[in-house]
Structure formats: structure tokens, C-alpha cells
Amino acid sequence: QVQLVESGGGLVQPGGSLRLSCAASGSRFSPDAMGWFRQAPGKQRELVARITRGGSTNYADSVKGRFTISRDTAKNAVYLQMNSLKPDDTAVYYCNAQRVVSIESKLDYWGQGTQVTVSS
């Protein structure tokens, strides 16, 4: 059974920083990619940042230059360093791990979510 456990959310003032962490547990679980999504009230869940096993990254345009994703493959962990936070970054942040089963099939695993609130 795969579990993703997130930590690091909270309340921060605009311009501040937070670091989110996510660790995946489960015997012989080896995700091909890990990432962070977020969902603000009344909005759809959106990709924030993603990193592959090989270290390739991609970011939402809204966070480029402010957020940095990193990964510890040996620990099955992924991190999101968030700097220069804005009120628009307020959302529940979800950790995601993905395994590619075949060209047409991927398995997604999700954490329980952690609240990030940016407010003065």
C-alpha cells in the first residue's frame, strides 16, 4: 500500500517562504515522477511543479522563478521550496507520485493535502 505524507504547510505573509515535503512509503514503490498540485477554493486542481526520476522539471508559469522542486530518489521524497509567496498561492497543496505502467497507462497516487495560506 502506497502512502504519501506531506508536511510544511501553514500561514505566511506575502513575500515569505515555505518548504513543503512529501515522503512516499510502500514496499518496492519507485515512482517515475513526483510533483505538487494545488487547488484553491472554487478552482480546479492544477499542476504546480513536477520532477521526473531523471531530474527533468516543469513548472506552472505562475510559479516559475519563485518555486523550486527537488527530489531525493533514495528516500522517495519530493520537496517544494516556495519563495516570494503571493496571496494567489493560497491553496491546498497535494503531493503526487506517478508510475508509468505502459505507454497508455499511468498510476497516480495522492497525499492528503496541506494548506498553504498567504495573508497579511
Short mmCIF file of N, CA, C and O in Angstrom, two decimals, residues 18-19 24 28 35 38-39 50 89 94 96 100 104 107 113-114 118:
data_model
loop_
_atom_site.label_atom_id
_atom_site.label_comp_id
_atom_site.label_asym_id
_atom_site.label_seq_id
_atom_site.Cartn_x
_atom_site.Cartn_y
_atom_site.Cartn_z
N LEU A 18 8.00 29.17 2.28
CA LEU A 18 7.64 27.91 2.93
C LEU A 18 8.30 26.78 2.16
O LEU A 18 8.57 26.91 0.95
N ARG A 19 8.53 25.68 2.86
CA ARG A 19 9.07 24.49 2.20
C ARG A 19 8.15 23.31 2.50
O ARG A 19 7.93 22.96 3.66
N ALA A 24 7.03 9.25 0.26
CA ALA A 24 6.22 8.12 -0.18
C ALA A 24 6.71 6.85 0.49
O ALA A 24 7.90 6.57 0.52
N ARG A 28 8.86 -1.53 -2.20
CA ARG A 28 9.24 -1.58 -3.61
C ARG A 28 8.54 -0.53 -4.47
O ARG A 28 8.38 -0.73 -5.67
N GLY A 35 5.46 15.15 -7.90
CA GLY A 35 5.16 16.56 -8.11
C GLY A 35 4.19 17.11 -7.09
O GLY A 35 3.78 16.41 -6.15
N ARG A 38 -2.05 21.95 -6.73
CA ARG A 38 -2.75 22.76 -5.74
C ARG A 38 -4.18 23.01 -6.20
O ARG A 38 -4.47 23.01 -7.41
N GLN A 39 -5.02 23.26 -5.22
CA GLN A 39 -6.42 23.56 -5.51
C GLN A 39 -6.89 24.65 -4.59
O GLN A 39 -6.91 24.48 -3.36
N ARG A 50 6.69 19.58 -11.22
CA ARG A 50 6.84 18.13 -11.40
C ARG A 50 8.30 17.83 -11.69
O ARG A 50 8.99 18.62 -12.34
N ASP A 89 -1.20 32.33 -4.19
CA ASP A 89 -0.65 30.98 -3.96
C ASP A 89 -1.43 30.22 -2.89
O ASP A 89 -1.17 29.04 -2.66
N TYR A 94 -1.20 19.39 -2.88
CA TYR A 94 -1.23 17.94 -2.87
C TYR A 94 0.05 17.38 -3.49
O TYR A 94 0.47 17.80 -4.58
N ASN A 96 1.94 14.40 -5.38
CA ASN A 96 1.56 13.38 -6.36
C ASN A 96 2.78 12.52 -6.71
O ASN A 96 3.90 13.04 -6.84
N VAL A 100 4.58 4.91 -14.38
CA VAL A 100 4.20 4.60 -15.75
C VAL A 100 4.15 3.09 -15.89
O VAL A 100 5.16 2.40 -15.77
N GLU A 104 0.15 3.63 -22.42
CA GLU A 104 -1.22 4.14 -22.30
C GLU A 104 -1.74 4.14 -20.86
O GLU A 104 -2.88 4.51 -20.63
N LEU A 107 -0.31 5.22 -13.22
CA LEU A 107 -0.94 5.16 -11.91
C LEU A 107 -0.55 6.40 -11.12
O LEU A 107 0.63 6.72 -11.01
N GLY A 113 -3.06 16.29 1.31
CA GLY A 113 -3.13 17.73 1.11
C GLY A 113 -2.66 18.50 2.33
O GLY A 113 -2.87 18.07 3.46
N THR A 114 -2.03 19.63 2.08
CA THR A 114 -1.60 20.51 3.16
C THR A 114 -1.95 21.95 2.78
O THR A 114 -1.73 22.37 1.65
N VAL A 118 -1.44 32.43 2.30
CA VAL A 118 -0.57 33.60 2.20
C VAL A 118 -1.42 34.83 2.48
O VAL A 118 -2.29 35.20 1.67
#
